[in-house]
Coordinates of C-alpha atoms and ligand atoms in Angstrom, one line a residue:
Chain A
M1 CA 0.0 -0.1 0.0
I2 CA 1.0 3.6 -0.7
I3 CA 1.6 5.4 2.7
T4 CA 0.8 9.1 2.8
K5 CA 0.6 11.7 5.6
Q6 CA -1.4 14.9 5.4
K7 CA 0.5 18.1 5.0
K8 CA 0.2 20.8 7.6
A9 CA -2.9 22.9 7.3
E10 CA -0.9 26.1 7.0
D11 CA 1.0 24.5 4.1
I12 CA -2.1 23.6 2.3
M13 CA -3.5 27.1 2.8
K14 CA -0.3 28.5 1.4
C15 CA -0.8 26.6 -1.9
L16 CA -4.4 27.8 -2.0
E17 CA -3.6 31.4 -1.3
K18 CA -5.1 33.0 -4.4
V19 CA -7.7 30.3 -4.9
E20 CA -11.3 30.8 -4.3
R21 CA -13.1 27.7 -5.5
V22 CA -11.7 24.1 -4.7
F23 CA -12.7 20.7 -5.6
I24 CA -11.7 18.2 -3.0
I25 CA -10.9 14.6 -4.1
G26 CA -10.1 11.7 -1.7
C27 CA -9.3 8.2 -2.6
T28 CA -11.2 4.9 -1.5
Q29 CA -8.1 2.8 -1.1
C30 CA -4.7 3.5 0.5
A31 CA -5.5 7.1 1.4
T32 CA -8.6 5.7 3.2
V33 CA -6.7 3.3 5.3
C34 CA -4.0 5.9 6.0
K35 CA -6.8 8.3 7.1
T36 CA -5.5 10.9 4.6
G37 CA -8.3 10.7 2.1
G38 CA -11.4 8.8 3.3
E39 CA -14.8 10.2 3.6
D40 CA -14.2 11.6 7.1
E41 CA -11.0 13.4 6.1
V42 CA -12.6 14.7 2.9
R43 CA -15.6 16.2 4.9
K44 CA -13.1 17.7 7.6
M45 CA -11.2 19.2 4.9
K46 CA -14.3 20.8 3.4
D47 CA -15.3 22.3 6.7
F48 CA -11.8 23.4 7.4
L49 CA -11.6 25.2 3.9
E50 CA -15.0 26.8 4.1
A51 CA -14.2 28.0 7.6
N52 CA -11.1 29.7 6.0
G53 CA -13.2 31.5 3.3
K54 CA -12.9 29.1 0.5
K55 CA -15.8 27.9 -1.7
V56 CA -15.8 24.1 -1.9
A57 CA -17.4 23.2 -5.4
A58 CA -17.5 19.4 -4.5
A59 CA -15.9 17.0 -2.0
E60 CA -15.7 13.4 -3.3
V61 CA -14.0 10.4 -2.6
W62 CA -13.0 8.6 -5.9
D63 CA -12.3 5.0 -6.6
T64 CA -9.6 5.4 -7.4
P65 CA -7.6 8.6 -8.4
C66 CA -4.5 6.6 -9.5
N67 CA -6.6 4.9 -12.3
L68 CA -6.6 7.0 -15.4
L69 CA -9.7 5.5 -17.1
E70 CA -11.6 5.9 -13.9
V71 CA -10.5 9.6 -13.5
R72 CA -11.7 10.3 -17.1
K73 CA -15.0 8.8 -16.4
R74 CA -15.5 10.8 -13.0
A75 CA -14.2 13.9 -14.8
R76 CA -17.1 13.5 -17.3
D77 CA -19.6 12.8 -14.5
S78 CA -18.5 15.8 -12.6
K79 CA -17.9 18.2 -15.5
D80 CA -19.9 21.2 -14.1
E81 CA -18.2 21.0 -10.6
L82 CA -14.8 20.7 -12.3
S83 CA -15.5 23.7 -14.4
G84 CA -16.7 25.6 -11.3
S85 CA -13.4 25.2 -9.5
Q86 CA -10.0 26.7 -9.9
V87 CA -8.0 23.9 -8.4
L88 CA -8.3 20.3 -7.3
L89 CA -7.2 19.4 -3.9
L90 CA -6.0 15.8 -4.0
M91 CA -6.3 13.8 -0.7
S92 CA -4.5 10.8 -2.3
C93 CA -1.0 9.8 -3.0
G94 CA 1.2 11.7 -5.6
D95 CA 0.2 9.0 -8.1
G96 CA -3.4 10.0 -7.6
A97 CA -2.6 13.7 -7.8
H98 CA -0.6 13.2 -11.1
T99 CA -3.1 11.0 -12.6
V100 CA -6.1 13.5 -11.9
S101 CA -4.1 16.2 -13.3
L102 CA -3.5 14.3 -16.4
G103 CA -7.1 13.1 -16.7
T104 CA -8.7 16.5 -16.0
G105 CA -6.0 18.9 -17.4
M106 CA -6.6 20.9 -14.3
S107 CA -4.2 22.3 -11.8
V108 CA -3.9 20.1 -8.5
V109 CA -2.6 20.7 -5.0
P110 CA -1.4 17.7 -3.1
A111 CA -2.9 17.7 0.4
N112 CA -0.6 14.8 1.3
D113 CA 3.0 14.0 1.2
T114 CA 3.6 10.5 -0.4
L115 CA 6.0 8.6 1.8
F116 CA 6.6 4.8 1.0
L117 CA 5.4 1.6 0.0
G118 CA 4.1 0.2 3.3
Q119 CA 3.2 -2.9 5.1
S120 CA 0.3 -2.6 7.5
E121 CA 1.4 -3.9 10.8
R122 CA -2.0 -2.9 12.5
A123 CA -4.5 -0.1 12.2
G124 CA -2.6 3.0 11.7
K125 CA 1.0 1.5 11.9
F126 CA 2.8 1.2 8.7
N127 CA 6.3 0.0 7.9
E128 CA 8.6 0.3 4.9
V129 CA 9.9 -3.0 4.2
C130 CA 10.5 -2.9 0.3
A131 CA 12.2 -0.1 -1.5
L132 CA 11.0 -1.0 -4.9
C133 CA 14.5 -1.8 -6.3
G134 CA 13.4 -3.8 -9.3
D135 CA 15.8 -6.8 -8.4
C136 CA 14.3 -8.7 -5.6
T137 CA 16.8 -10.7 -3.6
L138 CA 14.7 -11.6 -0.6
F139 CA 15.4 -15.3 -1.0
V140 CA 19.1 -14.7 -0.1
T141 CA 18.4 -12.4 2.8
G142 CA 15.9 -14.5 4.7
G143 CA 12.8 -12.4 3.8
Y144 CA 14.1 -9.2 5.3
C145 CA 15.1 -6.5 2.7
P146 CA 18.5 -4.9 3.1
N147 CA 17.5 -2.2 0.7
A148 CA 14.6 -1.1 2.8
L149 CA 15.6 -2.1 6.3
C150 CA 19.3 -0.9 6.2
P151 CA 19.5 3.0 5.7
K152 CA 22.7 2.2 3.7
G153 CA 21.2 -0.5 1.7
L154 CA 24.4 -2.6 2.4
Q155 CA 24.4 -5.9 0.7
N156 CA 26.9 -7.9 2.4
G157 CA 26.4 -7.7 6.2
P158 CA 26.1 -5.2 8.9
C159 CA 28.3 -2.0 9.2
G160 CA 30.1 -1.1 12.4
G161 CA 27.3 1.1 13.5
V162 CA 25.1 -1.6 15.1
K163 CA 24.5 -1.0 18.8
D164 CA 22.4 -3.1 21.0
G165 CA 20.6 -4.4 17.9
K166 CA 19.7 -0.8 16.8
C167 CA 20.9 1.0 13.7
E168 CA 23.3 3.9 14.0
V169 CA 21.0 6.1 12.3
S170 CA 18.4 5.9 15.0
P171 CA 17.7 4.0 18.2
E172 CA 14.2 3.6 16.8
I173 CA 15.3 1.5 13.8
D174 CA 16.2 -2.2 14.3
C175 CA 19.5 -3.0 12.4
G176 CA 18.2 -4.6 9.3
W177 CA 21.3 -6.8 8.9
L178 CA 20.7 -8.2 12.5
L179 CA 17.2 -9.1 11.5
I180 CA 18.6 -10.8 8.3
Y181 CA 21.5 -12.4 10.4
N182 CA 19.0 -13.9 13.0
R183 CA 16.6 -15.2 10.5
L184 CA 19.2 -17.0 8.6
R185 CA 20.8 -18.3 11.5
D186 CA 17.5 -19.6 13.1
T187 CA 16.5 -21.2 9.7
G188 CA 19.9 -22.8 9.3
N189 CA 20.7 -20.7 6.2
L190 CA 23.8 -18.7 7.3
D191 CA 25.7 -20.0 4.3
K192 CA 23.6 -17.6 2.3
M193 CA 25.0 -14.6 4.1
K194 CA 28.6 -15.9 3.6
K195 CA 28.3 -15.5 -0.2
V196 CA 29.3 -12.2 -1.6
L197 CA 26.3 -10.2 -3.2
P198 CA 27.5 -8.4 -6.1
P199 CA 26.9 -4.6 -6.6
K200 CA 23.2 -3.8 -7.3
D201 CA 22.2 -3.2 -10.8
H202 CA 20.6 0.2 -10.5
S203 CA 19.9 0.2 -14.3
K204 CA 16.9 -1.8 -13.2
S205 CA 15.4 1.1 -11.3
V206 CA 16.1 4.1 -13.7
R207 CA 13.2 6.5 -13.5
P208 CA 10.4 6.8 -14.7
R209 CA 9.7 3.1 -15.0
K210 CA 7.1 1.9 -17.2
I211 CA 5.6 -1.6 -17.9
T212 CA 3.0 -3.1 -20.2
V213 CA 1.8 -6.3 -18.8
D214 CA 1.1 -7.6 -22.3
A215 CA 4.8 -7.4 -23.2
V216 CA 5.7 -9.2 -20.0
R217 CA 3.3 -12.0 -21.1
K218 CA 5.0 -12.2 -24.4
R219 CA 8.5 -12.3 -23.0
Q220 CA 7.5 -15.3 -20.8
Chain B
M1 CA 62.9 1.4 2.6
M2 CA 60.1 -1.2 2.8
T3 CA 56.6 -0.1 2.0
L4 CA 53.6 -0.9 4.3
K5 CA 52.8 -3.7 2.1
E6 CA 56.1 -5.4 2.3
K7 CA 56.3 -4.8 6.0
I8 CA 52.9 -6.5 6.4
K9 CA 54.0 -9.3 4.2
N10 CA 57.2 -9.8 6.3
G11 CA 55.4 -10.0 9.5
K12 CA 56.9 -6.7 10.8
F13 CA 55.1 -5.1 13.7
I14 CA 53.2 -2.2 12.3
V15 CA 52.5 1.1 14.0
T16 CA 50.1 3.6 12.3
A17 CA 48.7 6.8 13.4
E18 CA 45.8 9.1 12.2
I19 CA 45.3 12.5 11.1
G20 CA 41.9 14.2 10.3
P21 CA 41.9 16.9 7.5
P22 CA 40.6 20.3 8.6
K23 CA 37.5 21.9 7.6
G24 CA 39.0 24.3 5.2
I25 CA 42.3 24.3 3.6
D26 CA 44.6 25.3 6.4
V27 CA 46.6 22.2 7.1
K28 CA 49.5 23.6 9.2
S29 CA 48.7 21.8 12.3
Q30 CA 48.0 18.4 10.5
M31 CA 51.4 18.8 8.8
E32 CA 53.1 19.6 12.1
E33 CA 51.7 16.6 13.7
A34 CA 52.7 14.5 10.8
E35 CA 56.2 15.7 11.0
L36 CA 56.4 14.9 14.7
L37 CA 55.2 11.3 14.0
K38 CA 57.3 10.8 10.8
S39 CA 60.3 8.9 12.3
R40 CA 58.2 6.8 14.6
I41 CA 55.5 5.3 12.6
D42 CA 55.1 3.2 9.3
A43 CA 52.0 5.1 7.9
I44 CA 49.5 7.7 8.7
N45 CA 45.8 7.2 8.1
V46 CA 44.0 10.2 6.6
T47 CA 40.2 10.0 7.4
D48 CA 37.6 10.6 4.8
S49 CA 35.2 13.3 6.1
Q50 CA 35.0 11.3 9.3
S51 CA 31.7 10.9 11.0
A52 CA 30.1 12.4 7.9
V53 CA 31.4 15.9 8.7
M54 CA 32.4 17.7 5.5
R55 CA 36.3 18.2 5.5
L56 CA 39.2 18.7 3.1
G57 CA 39.5 15.5 1.1
S58 CA 41.6 12.4 2.2
L59 CA 43.2 12.0 -1.1
A60 CA 44.6 15.6 -1.2
V61 CA 45.9 15.3 2.4
S62 CA 47.3 11.7 1.7
C63 CA 49.2 13.4 -1.2
L64 CA 50.6 16.0 1.0
L65 CA 52.0 13.4 3.4
K66 CA 53.4 11.5 0.6
E67 CA 55.3 14.8 -0.5
K68 CA 56.7 14.8 2.9
G69 CA 58.0 11.3 2.6
I70 CA 55.4 9.7 4.9
E71 CA 53.5 6.8 3.8
P72 CA 49.7 7.6 3.9
V73 CA 46.9 5.3 4.2
Y74 CA 44.2 6.9 2.3
Q75 CA 40.7 6.1 3.8
L76 CA 37.9 5.7 1.3
T77 CA 34.5 5.4 2.4
C78 CA 31.3 4.3 0.3
R79 CA 29.2 7.1 1.8
D80 CA 29.6 9.8 -0.9
R81 CA 30.6 8.3 -4.2
N82 CA 29.1 5.9 -6.6
R83 CA 31.0 3.1 -8.3
I84 CA 32.2 5.4 -11.0
A85 CA 33.7 8.0 -8.5
L86 CA 35.2 5.2 -6.3
Q87 CA 37.0 3.6 -9.1
S88 CA 38.2 6.9 -10.5
D89 CA 39.5 8.1 -7.2
A90 CA 41.2 4.8 -6.5
L91 CA 43.1 5.4 -9.9
S92 CA 43.8 8.9 -8.9
A93 CA 45.4 7.6 -5.7
A94 CA 47.6 5.1 -7.7
V95 CA 48.6 7.7 -10.2
L96 CA 49.7 9.9 -7.3
G97 CA 51.8 7.1 -5.8
I98 CA 49.5 6.3 -3.0
E99 CA 49.2 2.5 -2.6
N100 CA 47.4 2.0 0.8
I101 CA 43.7 2.2 0.7
L102 CA 41.5 1.6 3.9
V103 CA 38.1 0.8 2.8
L104 CA 35.1 1.6 5.0
T105 CA 31.3 1.8 4.7
G106 CA 31.2 5.2 6.2
D107 CA 28.8 6.8 8.6
H108 CA 25.3 7.7 7.5
P109 CA 25.0 11.4 6.5
V110 CA 22.2 12.0 9.0
R111 CA 24.8 11.5 11.7
G112 CA 27.1 14.3 10.3
D113 CA 26.8 18.0 9.7
H114 CA 25.1 17.8 6.3
P115 CA 22.0 15.5 7.5
E116 CA 20.3 16.7 4.3
A117 CA 22.8 15.0 2.0
K118 CA 21.8 12.1 -0.3
P119 CA 23.5 8.9 1.0
V120 CA 25.1 7.1 -1.8
F121 CA 26.5 3.7 -0.6
D122 CA 26.3 2.4 -4.2
L123 CA 28.9 -0.3 -3.4
D124 CA 29.5 -1.7 0.2
S125 CA 32.9 -2.2 1.7
V126 CA 33.2 -5.9 0.5
Q127 CA 32.3 -4.9 -3.0
L128 CA 34.7 -2.0 -2.9
I129 CA 37.5 -4.2 -1.9
G130 CA 36.5 -6.6 -4.8
A131 CA 36.4 -3.6 -7.1
L132 CA 40.0 -2.4 -6.3
R133 CA 41.3 -5.9 -6.9
I134 CA 39.5 -6.0 -10.3
L135 CA 41.2 -2.7 -11.2
E136 CA 44.6 -4.2 -10.2
A137 CA 43.7 -7.0 -12.5
G138 CA 43.5 -4.3 -15.3
R139 CA 39.8 -4.1 -15.7
D140 CA 37.1 -1.9 -14.2
L141 CA 33.7 -3.1 -12.7
A142 CA 32.1 -3.0 -16.1
G143 CA 34.8 -5.2 -17.4
K144 CA 36.4 -2.7 -19.7
E145 CA 40.2 -2.8 -20.0
L146 CA 42.3 -0.2 -18.2
K147 CA 45.3 1.5 -19.8
G148 CA 47.8 0.9 -17.0
A149 CA 46.7 -0.9 -14.1
P150 CA 47.1 0.2 -10.5
R151 CA 48.6 -1.7 -7.4
F152 CA 47.1 -1.3 -4.0
C153 CA 47.8 -2.4 -0.5
I154 CA 44.0 -2.9 0.6
G155 CA 43.0 -2.5 4.4
A156 CA 39.7 -2.8 5.9
V157 CA 38.1 -2.6 9.3
V158 CA 36.8 -5.1 11.9
N159 CA 35.1 -4.5 15.1
P160 CA 36.1 -7.0 17.7
G161 CA 33.6 -5.8 20.2
A162 CA 30.5 -6.2 18.0
D163 CA 27.6 -7.9 19.5
P164 CA 26.8 -10.4 18.4
V165 CA 30.1 -11.0 16.8
E166 CA 29.1 -13.7 14.3
P167 CA 27.7 -11.4 11.6
E168 CA 30.9 -9.3 12.0
L169 CA 32.9 -12.4 11.5
I170 CA 31.1 -13.4 8.5
K171 CA 31.6 -9.9 6.8
F172 CA 35.3 -10.0 8.1
E173 CA 35.7 -13.3 6.0
K174 CA 34.0 -11.8 3.2
K175 CA 36.5 -8.9 3.2
I176 CA 39.4 -11.2 3.4
N177 CA 38.2 -13.2 0.4
A178 CA 37.6 -10.2 -1.5
G179 CA 41.2 -9.2 -1.1
A180 CA 41.8 -7.2 2.2
E181 CA 45.4 -7.5 3.2
F182 CA 45.3 -6.0 6.6
F183 CA 42.6 -5.0 9.2
Q184 CA 42.6 -2.0 11.6
T185 CA 40.3 -2.6 14.5
Q186 CA 37.8 -0.5 16.5
G187 CA 39.5 0.8 19.8
V188 CA 40.6 -1.9 22.2
Y189 CA 40.6 -1.4 26.0
D190 CA 39.6 -4.8 27.3
V191 CA 42.6 -7.0 26.3
E192 CA 41.2 -10.2 27.7
A193 CA 38.0 -9.8 25.6
F194 CA 40.2 -9.0 22.7
A195 CA 42.3 -12.0 23.2
K196 CA 39.1 -14.2 22.7
F197 CA 38.5 -12.4 19.3
A198 CA 42.0 -12.9 18.3
E199 CA 41.8 -16.6 18.9
K200 CA 38.8 -16.7 16.9
V201 CA 40.4 -15.2 13.9
K202 CA 43.7 -16.8 14.2
H203 CA 43.2 -19.3 11.5
F204 CA 42.5 -16.6 8.9
N205 CA 46.2 -15.7 9.1
T206 CA 45.5 -12.0 8.2
C207 CA 47.3 -9.1 9.5
I208 CA 45.3 -7.4 12.4
I209 CA 46.3 -4.0 13.6
A210 CA 44.6 -3.2 16.9
G211 CA 43.0 0.1 17.3
I212 CA 44.1 2.3 20.2
I213 CA 42.0 5.4 21.1
L214 CA 43.4 7.6 23.8
I215 CA 41.0 8.1 26.7
K216 CA 41.1 11.9 27.1
S217 CA 38.6 12.2 30.0
P218 CA 36.1 10.0 31.9
E219 CA 33.3 11.9 30.2
M220 CA 34.6 10.8 26.8
A221 CA 35.1 7.2 28.0
R222 CA 31.5 7.1 29.2
F223 CA 30.2 8.7 26.1
M224 CA 32.0 6.1 23.9
N225 CA 30.6 3.2 26.0
K226 CA 27.1 4.5 25.7
N227 CA 27.2 5.6 22.0
V228 CA 30.0 3.9 20.0
A229 CA 29.3 0.4 18.9
G230 CA 31.8 -2.2 20.0
I231 CA 33.7 0.0 22.5
F232 CA 34.0 -1.0 26.0
V233 CA 36.2 1.0 28.3
P234 CA 36.3 -0.9 31.7
D235 CA 35.4 1.1 34.8
G236 CA 38.8 0.6 36.1
L237 CA 40.4 2.7 33.4
I238 CA 37.7 5.4 33.7
E239 CA 38.6 5.6 37.4
E240 CA 42.2 5.9 36.6
I241 CA 41.9 8.8 34.2
E242 CA 39.3 10.5 36.6
G243 CA 41.8 10.4 39.5
A244 CA 44.9 11.5 37.4
A245 CA 46.5 14.7 38.0
D246 CA 47.7 15.1 34.4
R247 CA 45.3 13.5 32.0
Q248 CA 47.6 13.6 29.0
Q249 CA 50.2 11.8 30.9
K250 CA 47.7 9.2 32.2
A251 CA 46.1 8.7 28.7
A252 CA 49.5 8.0 27.3
E253 CA 50.3 5.6 30.1
I254 CA 47.1 3.6 29.5
A255 CA 47.7 3.6 25.9
A256 CA 51.3 2.3 26.2
R257 CA 50.2 -0.4 28.7
T258 CA 47.3 -1.7 26.4
I259 CA 49.8 -1.7 23.4
K260 CA 52.4 -3.8 25.5
E261 CA 49.7 -6.2 26.5
L262 CA 48.5 -6.4 23.0
K263 CA 51.8 -7.0 21.3
G264 CA 51.8 -10.7 21.3
L265 CA 48.2 -10.9 20.0
V266 CA 48.4 -8.6 16.8
Q267 CA 50.7 -7.6 14.1
G268 CA 50.5 -3.9 14.8
V269 CA 48.6 -1.0 16.5
H270 CA 46.8 1.9 15.1
I271 CA 46.8 4.9 17.4
M272 CA 43.8 7.2 17.2
S273 CA 44.9 10.2 19.3
L274 CA 42.0 12.5 18.4
G275 CA 44.3 15.7 18.5
W276 CA 46.8 14.4 21.0
N277 CA 49.3 13.2 18.4
K278 CA 52.2 14.9 20.2
L279 CA 51.8 12.2 22.8
V280 CA 52.4 9.4 20.3
P281 CA 56.2 9.4 20.5
Q282 CA 56.3 9.0 24.2
I283 CA 53.3 6.3 24.1
L284 CA 55.6 4.3 21.7
D285 CA 58.7 5.0 24.1
K286 CA 56.8 3.6 26.9
A287 CA 55.5 0.7 25.1
G288 CA 59.0 -0.3 24.0
L289 CA 58.4 0.3 20.3
Ligands
SF4_301 S1 15.0 -6.7 -2.6 FE1 14.0 -5.4 -1.2 S2 13.6 -3.4 -2.4 FE2 14.2 -4.9 -3.9 S3 12.1 -5.8 -4.6 FE3 13.0 -7.2 -2.9 S4 11.9 -6.4 -1.1 FE4 11.8 -4.7 -2.5
SF4_302 S1 23.4 -0.4 11.7 FE1 22.6 -1.9 10.4 S2 20.7 -1.2 9.6 FE2 22.1 0.6 10.3 S3 23.2 1.2 8.5 FE3 24.4 -0.3 9.7 S4 24.0 -2.4 8.9 FE4 22.4 -0.8 8.1

């Protein structure tokens, strides 16, 4: 899931400085789970903007702002409200904001900061466990990802900064390499850690990445 | 005169010291320190923006030492350069006559004075050692042929106090297999504990150079115990420095004693004086080196 965090109210207001009429768009999926773009948050945003002198042309939760076809359809359905607004305030991830901008041709203001691809540990607690490197090696590292869990993305074991199981970067972070080591040891797979992993191939993650699923099928 | 590489190979007892480049280009005090150490040490490490604090480059200062007839150990971290820059800098070192490269991961930038910087870590220390050996073989990481191949004496670091020690030992072995010729360790204070580590790694038959960090004050010792991974200063030593009338003398005395006790266990010592390099000659006198 894509993890988002709402921007500070004052930062949102700064982006809307010269704007009178706003269309608020939330998202039924990730942003709803993150409580950054569900029904509740969209309603609160509407109340907040109105209390601060803005006109809210519409406040809707779309399913889903990151889907271009859906966006085009919604844009047709809400044509009048859209033409009655100056900007769209996107309570989604950056992907949603981008896609809505593309599908409507209008200016968007992101209400959220998009943080990471996250695992949902429990309601409201999300962890980054995959860094989307494009070259998954989880089978060698015991199911724990060194690219996401080690702030340096080291491939061949811990650095000298591990202290009491924690990373040198912060006492809040478990050393990713100790997690990997413990798992490999407990499952009798330490020989995997003894093999040198070669430098990562960053050409597999050159941005922007695109993929067409048909092409993948053909290749296989 | 033998080079560090030859001394290591011939089993000579190695003494190295360390200087940190300044923030800026005034290297007067570093050069004075180096001059003072010159006749007593085999080589001087030059740190690479240590603790992720931006400073004058380690390659430039290594070069200045070399001009003075002192053998530098050029410290090269994976923190700030991708594989293109790392290989290129290693070649630059070689063309300037600098053979010794100490490979380190490097601290994360958020711990330094430019926390906003983008961390690089394109290669890790094991991969960088491997890359240097590939350069020596006349190729680069992309497999392209070099016009003129360098020759290096490659060092790495190991932390005997790592807890747990097994992952550290696994990485240590990977560094040896990748081509590390010598190892400088994190600061050692507890010789008994170190002896256990030395026993564990004896069969690797590699050159271990024990780190000696001067204890300048009880506060510093307590700070290191609390914050620095793998460092353990026993209470006895902290009390000793606390009760000393002259802390510099005491720090030198403790260092000399530790070196004496370590002599039979290691192939050398690396003295990190943290600005007290003027004490190094008397430490070596007291340690009988
Ligand atoms: S190796 Fe890590 S970052 Fe790469 S795809 Fe696998 S989990 Fe994600
Ligand atoms: S302490 Fe562990 S997680 Fe942190 S940078 Fe070092 S190896 Fe990575």
